[in-house]
Coordinates of C-alpha atoms in Angstrom, one line a residue:
X1122 CA 137.6 112.0 111.7
X1123 CA 137.1 109.5 114.6
X1124 CA 135.2 106.7 113.7
X1125 CA 132.3 105.4 115.8
X1126 CA 132.9 101.2 116.8
X1127 CA 129.0 100.7 116.5
X1128 CA 128.7 102.4 113.4
X1129 CA 131.2 100.0 111.4
X1130 CA 130.0 97.1 112.9
X1131 CA 129.4 94.5 110.1
X1132 CA 128.4 91.8 111.8
X1133 CA 125.2 93.6 111.8
X1134 CA 124.4 92.6 108.3
X1135 CA 126.1 89.3 107.8
X1136 CA 123.9 86.5 106.4
X1137 CA 120.6 88.4 107.3
X1138 CA 117.3 88.9 104.6
X1139 CA 115.7 92.1 105.1
X1140 CA 112.7 94.0 103.6
X1141 CA 114.0 96.8 101.5
X1142 CA 112.9 100.1 102.0
X1143 CA 109.7 101.2 100.7
X1144 CA 108.2 105.0 100.6
X1145 CA 104.5 104.3 101.6
X1146 CA 104.9 100.6 102.2
X1147 CA 107.7 100.2 104.6
X1148 CA 105.7 101.6 107.9
X1149 CA 105.0 99.8 111.1
X1150 CA 102.8 97.3 110.1
X1151 CA 104.0 95.6 106.9
X1152 CA 107.7 95.8 108.7
X1153 CA 106.7 93.8 111.6
X1154 CA 104.2 91.0 109.5
X1155 CA 108.0 90.7 107.3
X1156 CA 109.4 89.9 110.7
X1157 CA 106.9 87.8 112.4
X1158 CA 107.1 86.2 109.0
X1159 CA 111.2 85.6 109.1
X1160 CA 113.1 89.0 108.0
X1161 CA 115.5 89.7 109.9
X1162 CA 116.0 93.4 109.2
X1163 CA 113.4 95.5 108.1
X1164 CA 114.7 99.1 106.4
X1165 CA 111.6 102.0 107.0
X1166 CA 110.6 104.1 104.0
X1167 CA 112.9 106.6 103.1
X1168 CA 112.4 109.8 105.2
X1169 CA 114.3 113.0 104.4
X1170 CA 116.9 114.0 107.2
X1171 CA 114.9 117.9 107.2
X1172 CA 111.4 116.0 107.8
X1173 CA 113.0 113.8 110.5
X1174 CA 114.6 116.7 112.1
X1175 CA 111.4 118.9 112.4
X1176 CA 109.8 116.1 114.1
X1177 CA 109.4 116.1 117.8
X1178 CA 110.2 112.6 119.9
X1179 CA 106.8 111.4 121.5
X1180 CA 106.6 108.1 123.7
X1181 CA 103.2 106.6 123.1
X1182 CA 102.7 104.3 125.6
X1183 CA 99.2 103.5 124.7
X1184 CA 100.5 101.2 121.8
X1185 CA 104.2 100.9 122.9
X1186 CA 105.8 102.9 120.3
X1187 CA 108.3 105.3 119.6
X1188 CA 107.2 108.1 117.5
X1189 CA 108.5 110.8 115.8
X1190 CA 105.6 113.3 114.7
X1191 CA 105.3 116.3 113.5
X1192 CA 101.8 117.8 114.6
X1193 CA 99.5 115.3 114.2
X1194 CA 102.2 113.3 111.5
X1195 CA 103.7 110.5 112.6
X1196 CA 106.8 110.3 110.3
X1197 CA 108.1 107.8 112.5
X1198 CA 107.0 105.1 114.5
X1199 CA 108.8 102.2 115.8
X1200 CA 107.3 99.4 117.5
X1201 CA 109.8 99.0 120.7
X1202 CA 109.7 95.2 121.9
X1203 CA 108.9 93.8 118.2
X1204 CA 111.6 95.8 116.3
X1205 CA 114.1 96.2 118.7
X1206 CA 117.7 95.3 117.2
X1207 CA 116.0 95.0 113.6
X1208 CA 114.8 98.5 112.5
X1209 CA 117.0 100.5 109.9
X1210 CA 116.3 103.7 109.3
X1211 CA 117.0 104.7 106.0
X1212 CA 117.4 108.3 105.0
X1213 CA 117.3 110.9 101.9
X1214 CA 120.2 113.5 102.3
X1215 CA 122.6 115.4 100.7
X1216 CA 125.1 116.8 103.5
X1217 CA 126.7 115.5 106.1
X1218 CA 125.6 118.0 109.0
X1219 CA 121.8 116.9 108.3
X1220 CA 122.9 113.4 108.7
X1221 CA 124.6 113.4 111.7
X1222 CA 122.2 115.0 113.5
X1223 CA 119.5 112.8 112.3
X1224 CA 121.9 110.1 114.1
X1225 CA 122.0 112.2 116.9
X1226 CA 118.4 112.8 117.2
X1227 CA 117.9 109.1 117.2
X1228 CA 120.4 107.5 119.1
X1229 CA 119.2 103.9 119.9
X1230 CA 116.0 104.4 119.1
X1231 CA 116.5 102.4 115.4
X1232 CA 119.2 99.8 115.1
X1233 CA 120.9 100.5 112.1
X1234 CA 121.1 104.1 109.6
X1235 CA 121.3 103.7 106.0
X1236 CA 121.4 106.4 103.5
X1237 CA 119.8 106.6 100.0
X1238 CA 122.0 107.0 96.7
X1239 CA 120.1 104.8 94.7
X1240 CA 116.4 106.2 94.7
X1241 CA 116.3 107.5 90.7
X1242 CA 113.1 109.8 91.2
X1243 CA 112.8 113.1 90.4
X1244 CA 111.7 114.1 93.6
X1245 CA 115.2 112.4 95.6
X1246 CA 117.3 114.0 92.0
X1247 CA 116.4 117.3 92.5
X1248 CA 117.0 117.5 96.1
X1249 CA 120.7 116.5 95.3
X1250 CA 119.6 112.7 97.2
X1251 CA 118.9 109.6 95.9
X1252 CA 121.1 108.9 93.1
X1253 CA 122.1 112.5 92.6
X1254 CA 125.1 110.9 95.1
X1255 CA 126.3 108.4 92.7
X1256 CA 128.7 110.3 90.8
X1257 CA 129.7 113.0 93.6
X1258 CA 132.1 111.4 95.5
X1259 CA 133.7 113.9 97.5
X1260 CA 129.7 114.2 98.8
X1261 CA 129.6 111.0 99.8
X1262 CA 132.3 110.9 101.6
X1263 CA 131.0 113.9 103.2
X1264 CA 128.3 112.2 104.3
X1265 CA 129.1 108.8 105.2
X1266 CA 132.1 110.1 107.5
X1267 CA 130.5 112.4 109.4
X1268 CA 127.2 109.8 109.9
X1269 CA 129.9 107.1 110.9
X1270 CA 131.6 109.7 113.8
X1271 CA 128.2 110.1 115.0
X1272 CA 125.9 107.3 114.8
X1273 CA 125.8 105.0 117.9
X1274 CA 124.2 102.1 115.8
X1275 CA 125.5 100.1 112.7
X1276 CA 125.6 102.7 109.6
X1277 CA 125.4 101.8 105.4
X1278 CA 124.2 103.0 102.5
X1279 CA 122.5 101.7 99.7
X1280 CA 123.6 102.5 95.8
X1281 CA 122.5 101.3 92.2
X1282 CA 124.9 100.2 89.5
X1283 CA 126.9 103.2 87.4
X1284 CA 126.6 103.0 83.5
X1285 CA 130.7 102.4 83.4
X1286 CA 131.1 98.7 85.9
X1287 CA 134.8 100.3 86.8
X1288 CA 132.4 103.4 88.2
X1289 CA 130.9 101.4 90.8
X1290 CA 134.1 99.6 91.7
X1291 CA 135.7 103.0 92.3
X1292 CA 132.6 104.4 94.2
X1293 CA 132.1 101.3 95.9
X1294 CA 136.2 101.2 97.2
X1295 CA 135.1 104.7 98.7
X1296 CA 131.6 103.9 100.5
X1297 CA 134.1 101.1 102.0
X1298 CA 137.1 103.7 103.2
X1299 CA 134.2 105.5 104.9
X1300 CA 134.0 103.8 107.3
X1301 CA 130.6 101.8 107.1
X1302 CA 129.4 98.5 108.4
X1303 CA 128.1 97.4 104.7
X1304 CA 126.3 98.9 101.6
X1305 CA 123.3 97.4 99.6
X1306 CA 123.8 97.3 95.8
X1307 CA 120.8 97.5 93.6
X1308 CA 122.3 95.7 90.3
X1309 CA 119.7 98.4 87.7
X1310 CA 121.1 101.6 86.1
X1311 CA 120.1 105.2 86.8
X1312 CA 117.7 104.9 83.9
X1313 CA 116.3 101.4 84.1
X1314 CA 113.3 100.2 86.1
X1315 CA 111.5 96.7 86.9
X1316 CA 111.1 95.5 83.5
X1317 CA 114.6 96.1 82.8
X1318 CA 116.7 93.1 83.7
X1319 CA 118.9 93.7 87.3
X1320 CA 122.8 93.0 86.8
X1321 CA 123.9 90.6 89.2
X1322 CA 127.2 90.0 87.7
X1323 CA 127.8 93.7 88.7
X1324 CA 126.7 92.9 92.0
X1325 CA 128.8 89.9 92.2
X1326 CA 132.1 92.3 90.8
X1327 CA 131.5 95.0 93.7
X1328 CA 131.2 91.7 96.3
X1329 CA 134.6 90.8 95.0
X1330 CA 136.1 94.3 94.9
X1331 CA 134.9 95.3 99.3
X1332 CA 135.5 93.6 102.4
X1333 CA 132.7 94.7 104.1
X1334 CA 128.8 93.2 103.9
X1335 CA 127.0 93.6 100.0
X1336 CA 123.3 93.1 100.5
X1337 CA 122.1 92.3 97.3
X1338 CA 118.7 94.1 95.7
X1339 CA 116.3 94.4 92.8
X1340 CA 115.9 90.6 92.5
X1341 CA 112.0 90.9 92.8
X1342 CA 110.9 90.2 89.2
X1343 CA 113.0 86.6 89.7
X1344 CA 112.0 85.9 93.5
X1345 CA 108.6 84.9 94.8
X1346 CA 109.3 82.4 97.6
X1347 CA 111.9 82.2 100.2
X1348 CA 114.2 79.3 98.5
X1349 CA 114.6 82.2 95.7
X1350 CA 115.8 84.6 97.9
X1351 CA 118.6 82.6 99.3
X1352 CA 119.4 81.4 95.1
X1353 CA 119.6 85.2 94.6
X1354 CA 122.2 85.7 97.7
X1355 CA 123.8 82.9 96.3
X1356 CA 124.4 83.7 92.6
X1357 CA 125.2 87.5 93.8
X1358 CA 127.9 86.2 96.0
X1359 CA 125.8 88.7 98.3
X1360 CA 126.5 88.5 102.1
X1361 CA 122.9 89.5 102.8
X1362 CA 119.8 90.0 100.4
X1363 CA 116.9 92.6 100.6
X1364 CA 113.4 92.5 98.9
X1365 CA 111.1 95.0 97.6
X1366 CA 108.6 94.7 95.9
X1367 CA 108.1 91.0 95.9
X1368 CA 107.6 91.4 99.5
X1369 CA 105.0 94.1 99.2
X1370 CA 103.2 91.4 97.0
X1371 CA 103.5 88.6 99.2
X1372 CA 105.1 89.2 102.1
X1373 CA 105.2 86.3 103.6
X1374 CA 108.2 86.1 101.0
X1375 CA 110.1 85.4 103.9
X1376 CA 108.2 82.0 105.3
X1377 CA 111.0 79.3 104.7
X1378 CA 107.1 77.6 105.1
X1379 CA 106.1 79.4 101.8
X1380 CA 103.7 82.1 100.9
X1381 CA 100.3 82.5 101.6
X1382 CA 97.4 83.2 99.2
X1383 CA 96.1 87.0 98.7
X1384 CA 93.5 86.6 101.0
X1385 CA 95.2 85.8 104.2
X1386 CA 98.4 88.2 103.6
X1387 CA 95.6 90.5 103.4
X1388 CA 94.5 90.2 106.5
X1389 CA 96.9 89.2 108.6
X1390 CA 98.9 92.9 107.3
X1391 CA 95.3 94.0 108.1
X1392 CA 95.3 93.2 111.5
X1393 CA 99.2 94.6 112.2
X1394 CA 97.5 98.3 110.9
X1395 CA 94.5 97.7 113.1
X1396 CA 97.1 96.7 116.1
X1397 CA 99.9 99.9 115.1
X1398 CA 97.1 102.2 114.3
X1399 CA 98.3 102.8 110.7
X1400 CA 96.4 105.3 108.7
X1401 CA 94.2 105.3 106.1
X1402 CA 96.3 106.6 102.9
X1403 CA 99.1 104.1 103.9
X1404 CA 97.1 101.0 104.6
X1405 CA 95.0 101.8 101.6
X1406 CA 98.0 101.6 99.1
X1407 CA 99.6 98.2 100.5
X1408 CA 96.3 96.6 100.3
X1409 CA 95.8 97.8 96.8
X1410 CA 99.2 96.5 95.8
X1411 CA 98.5 92.7 97.8
X1412 CA 95.1 93.4 95.8
X1413 CA 97.6 94.0 92.6
X1414 CA 95.0 92.8 89.5
X1415 CA 92.3 91.5 91.5
X1416 CA 91.5 95.2 92.6
X1417 CA 88.6 94.9 89.5
X1418 CA 88.0 91.4 89.3
X1419 CA 87.6 90.6 93.1
X1420 CA 84.4 92.0 95.3
X1421 CA 86.5 92.5 98.0
X1422 CA 89.7 94.4 95.9
X1423 CA 86.6 96.9 94.7
X1424 CA 85.0 97.3 98.1
X1425 CA 88.7 98.2 99.0
X1426 CA 89.2 100.9 96.1
X1427 CA 85.8 102.1 97.1
X1428 CA 86.8 102.2 100.9
X1429 CA 87.1 106.0 102.4
X1430 CA 88.5 104.5 106.1
X1431 CA 90.7 102.2 107.2
X1432 CA 87.6 100.5 109.1
X1433 CA 86.2 100.4 105.4
X1434 CA 89.0 98.6 104.2
X1435 CA 88.6 95.9 107.1
X1436 CA 85.1 95.9 106.3
X1437 CA 85.8 94.6 102.9
X1438 CA 88.1 91.6 104.6
X1439 CA 85.6 90.5 107.1
X1440 CA 88.1 92.3 110.1
X1441 CA 86.0 95.2 111.5
X1442 CA 85.6 93.0 114.6
X1443 CA 89.5 93.1 115.1
X1444 CA 89.3 97.0 114.3
X1445 CA 87.0 97.7 116.8
X1446 CA 88.4 95.8 119.0
X1447 CA 92.1 97.7 118.5
X1448 CA 90.2 100.4 118.9
X1449 CA 88.6 99.7 121.9
X1450 CA 91.5 99.0 123.4
X1451 CA 93.2 102.3 122.6
X1452 CA 90.4 104.1 123.8
X1453 CA 90.4 102.1 127.3
X1454 CA 94.3 103.0 128.0
X1455 CA 93.8 106.7 126.6
X1456 CA 90.8 107.3 129.0
X1457 CA 88.5 110.2 128.5
X1458 CA 88.0 111.4 125.0
X1459 CA 87.2 114.7 125.7
X1460 CA 90.1 116.8 127.3
X1461 CA 89.3 120.3 128.4
X1462 CA 92.2 123.0 129.0
X1463 CA 91.1 125.1 131.9
X1464 CA 93.1 127.7 130.6
X1465 CA 91.6 127.9 127.9
X1466 CA 87.9 126.6 127.9
X1467 CA 88.6 124.8 125.1
X1468 CA 87.4 121.0 124.8
X1469 CA 89.4 118.5 122.7
X1470 CA 88.5 115.8 120.6
X1471 CA 90.8 114.6 118.3
X1472 CA 89.4 113.0 115.6
X1473 CA 89.0 112.9 111.6
X1474 CA 87.6 111.4 109.1
X1475 CA 88.2 111.2 105.5
X1476 CA 87.1 113.4 102.5
X1477 CA 85.0 110.2 100.7
X1478 CA 82.9 110.3 103.7
X1479 CA 82.1 114.2 103.6
X1480 CA 81.6 113.7 99.3
X1481 CA 78.9 111.1 100.4
X1482 CA 77.2 112.6 103.1
X1483 CA 75.4 115.2 100.8
X1484 CA 72.5 117.3 103.3
X1485 CA 74.0 115.5 106.7
X1486 CA 77.5 116.9 106.9
X1487 CA 78.7 117.4 110.6
X1488 CA 78.3 120.9 110.3
X1489 CA 74.7 120.8 109.1
X1490 CA 74.1 117.8 111.7
X1491 CA 75.4 120.8 114.1
X1492 CA 73.9 123.7 113.0
X1493 CA 70.0 121.6 112.9
X1494 CA 71.0 120.6 116.4
X1495 CA 70.9 124.9 117.2
X1496 CA 67.5 125.4 115.1
X1497 CA 66.0 122.7 117.5
X1498 CA 67.7 124.3 120.3
X1499 CA 66.4 127.6 119.7
X1500 CA 70.1 128.9 119.8
X1501 CA 72.7 130.9 118.3
X1502 CA 74.4 129.0 115.4
X1503 CA 77.7 127.8 115.7
X1504 CA 80.7 130.3 114.8
X1505 CA 83.9 128.2 113.2
X1506 CA 87.2 129.9 113.7
X1507 CA 90.7 128.4 111.4
X1508 CA 92.9 129.0 114.3
X1509 CA 96.9 128.7 114.8
X1510 CA 98.8 131.0 113.0
X1511 CA 98.8 134.0 110.7
X1512 CA 99.8 132.4 107.9
X1513 CA 97.8 133.1 105.1
X1514 CA 96.3 130.8 102.0
X1515 CA 94.2 133.5 99.8
X1516 CA 94.0 130.6 97.7
X1517 CA 91.5 128.6 99.4
X1518 CA 88.4 131.3 99.8
X1519 CA 86.3 132.2 102.2
X1520 CA 83.2 129.9 102.2
X1521 CA 81.5 131.6 105.5
X1522 CA 81.8 134.8 106.3
X1523 CA 82.0 133.5 110.7
X1524 CA 85.4 132.2 109.7
X1525 CA 88.4 133.3 109.8
X1526 CA 91.4 131.6 107.8
X1527 CA 94.6 130.9 108.9
X1528 CA 96.5 127.9 108.9
X1529 CA 99.5 126.2 111.4
X1530 CA 103.0 127.2 110.5
X1531 CA 104.5 123.6 111.0
X1532 CA 102.8 122.2 108.5
X1533 CA 100.7 124.6 107.0
X1534 CA 97.8 122.3 107.9
X1535 CA 94.3 123.7 109.1
X1536 CA 92.9 123.5 112.9
X1537 CA 89.2 125.1 113.5
X1538 CA 87.6 125.8 116.5
X1539 CA 83.3 126.1 116.6
X1540 CA 81.9 128.1 119.4
X1541 CA 78.7 127.1 120.6
X1542 CA 76.1 126.2 123.3
X1543 CA 78.7 129.1 124.7
X1544 CA 81.6 126.4 124.9
X1545 CA 84.2 125.6 122.3
X1546 CA 85.3 122.5 121.0
X1547 CA 88.6 122.1 118.4
X1548 CA 90.1 118.5 117.0
X1549 CA 93.5 119.1 116.6
X1550 CA 94.2 116.6 113.7
X1551 CA 95.1 118.9 111.0
X1552 CA 93.0 119.0 107.5
X1553 CA 93.7 120.0 103.8
X1554 CA 92.1 122.7 104.0
X1555 CA 89.2 124.9 105.3
X1556 CA 86.5 123.5 104.7
X1557 CA 87.5 120.2 105.8
X1558 CA 88.9 121.5 109.6
X1559 CA 85.4 122.8 110.0
X1560 CA 83.8 120.0 109.3
X1561 CA 85.7 117.8 111.7
X1562 CA 85.2 120.8 114.6
X1563 CA 81.4 120.3 113.9
X1564 CA 82.5 116.5 115.0
X1565 CA 84.2 117.0 118.0
X1566 CA 81.1 119.5 119.4
X1567 CA 78.7 116.6 118.4
X1568 CA 80.8 113.6 119.9
X1569 CA 81.7 116.2 123.1
X1570 CA 77.6 117.1 123.4
X1571 CA 77.0 113.2 123.1
X1572 CA 75.1 114.1 119.9
X1573 CA 76.8 111.4 117.5
X1574 CA 74.1 109.8 116.8
X1575 CA 72.5 112.5 114.9
X1576 CA 75.3 111.2 112.3
X1577 CA 74.3 108.5 109.4
X1578 CA 76.8 106.1 109.5
X1579 CA 80.2 106.1 111.1
X1580 CA 82.1 109.4 111.0
X1581 CA 85.4 109.0 113.2
X1582 CA 88.6 107.7 112.3
X1583 CA 89.9 107.7 115.6
X1584 CA 93.8 109.0 115.7
X1585 CA 95.5 109.0 118.6

């Protein structure tokens, strides 16, 4: 197999301090924040190959990003200017063909590609990915050689040490011969967890056994500052070092000048979450990790736990002005909020809101407000249709006799159209169930009809 010179470029991984891949956390805001603090490279969260291959590449001119999306779900968002040359895409895969297709798909949108061969979680193991690959030498060779032959950017993989140190060294040599540029080594075995000691000596043995850069990993429990990051790298003899949990709690671990207090960390992260339009679930996850044990003791922590949207999290930390500034900026670039399809007559208002908001609404939900509007105007009541595909999910049942229950083929989420005042309204932001889709459609109608004032509080969680 012909090896790509770029795929084997070890200089890319030499002498670097990196943000390690973390599911739900390693997305645009935390990556950009880590770079701002001084990280050299930042890894995306692990993304399974088939999910990426199902996504559509879009250039987001509003944010200045490249987005890979499945419907309205942003699978991967790359900040063009800020992350260029520094973001490493980590993928989960169990075969070389899919890995090569991902490499061909992303091209040079990312700076490098890494294969997860160390994740011990059941999802990865059952799918033949992550740590399941550690004992499958032929599969490792197939995946890496296929990727190296295809990739236009440097290729690496991340492993854990095996139960037998000699087996770790044998695997490392196989990986090196595949032509990769570097390998990350986590110093714990497949069954070990953060409470177990990181086997630094076994990382050192890998460093001695191979000629490509080794990126040491697993030292979060011993690291709180930039100097301790460097000390970990020195102890292992590795060329580079990556850090996960310590950087999630305190991203300013990458600052040579020292770490920031918790409040500064959270506010700095929220600023970037607003700038890069991060969704509620991921934003809340990271803020809660930064809070740690203060979730219950700090009033702002309690407000964060109770928050049902990004703007509510921002309000807890006196960041609401930043949220509104970023939202207004996106809207000014986007133009008219209501987009009408002249062929079908459907008016699109792409909005959504968190389920918590609906639970707290009682009798003033968007559906109720739209129904009351129709009563006041003495017109026909709204009619809802869940649209998009013919896949039926009978487990959800039908709440309303005037509805048709269907799901999108691509992600099994629901969209709903509402017909009212001889007009048709739809939000293309998919929902997990039919009831929520209809509520969101009602909100879209109220916005388009300039009747949003009928709702108490803030309902919109703007999704571009």
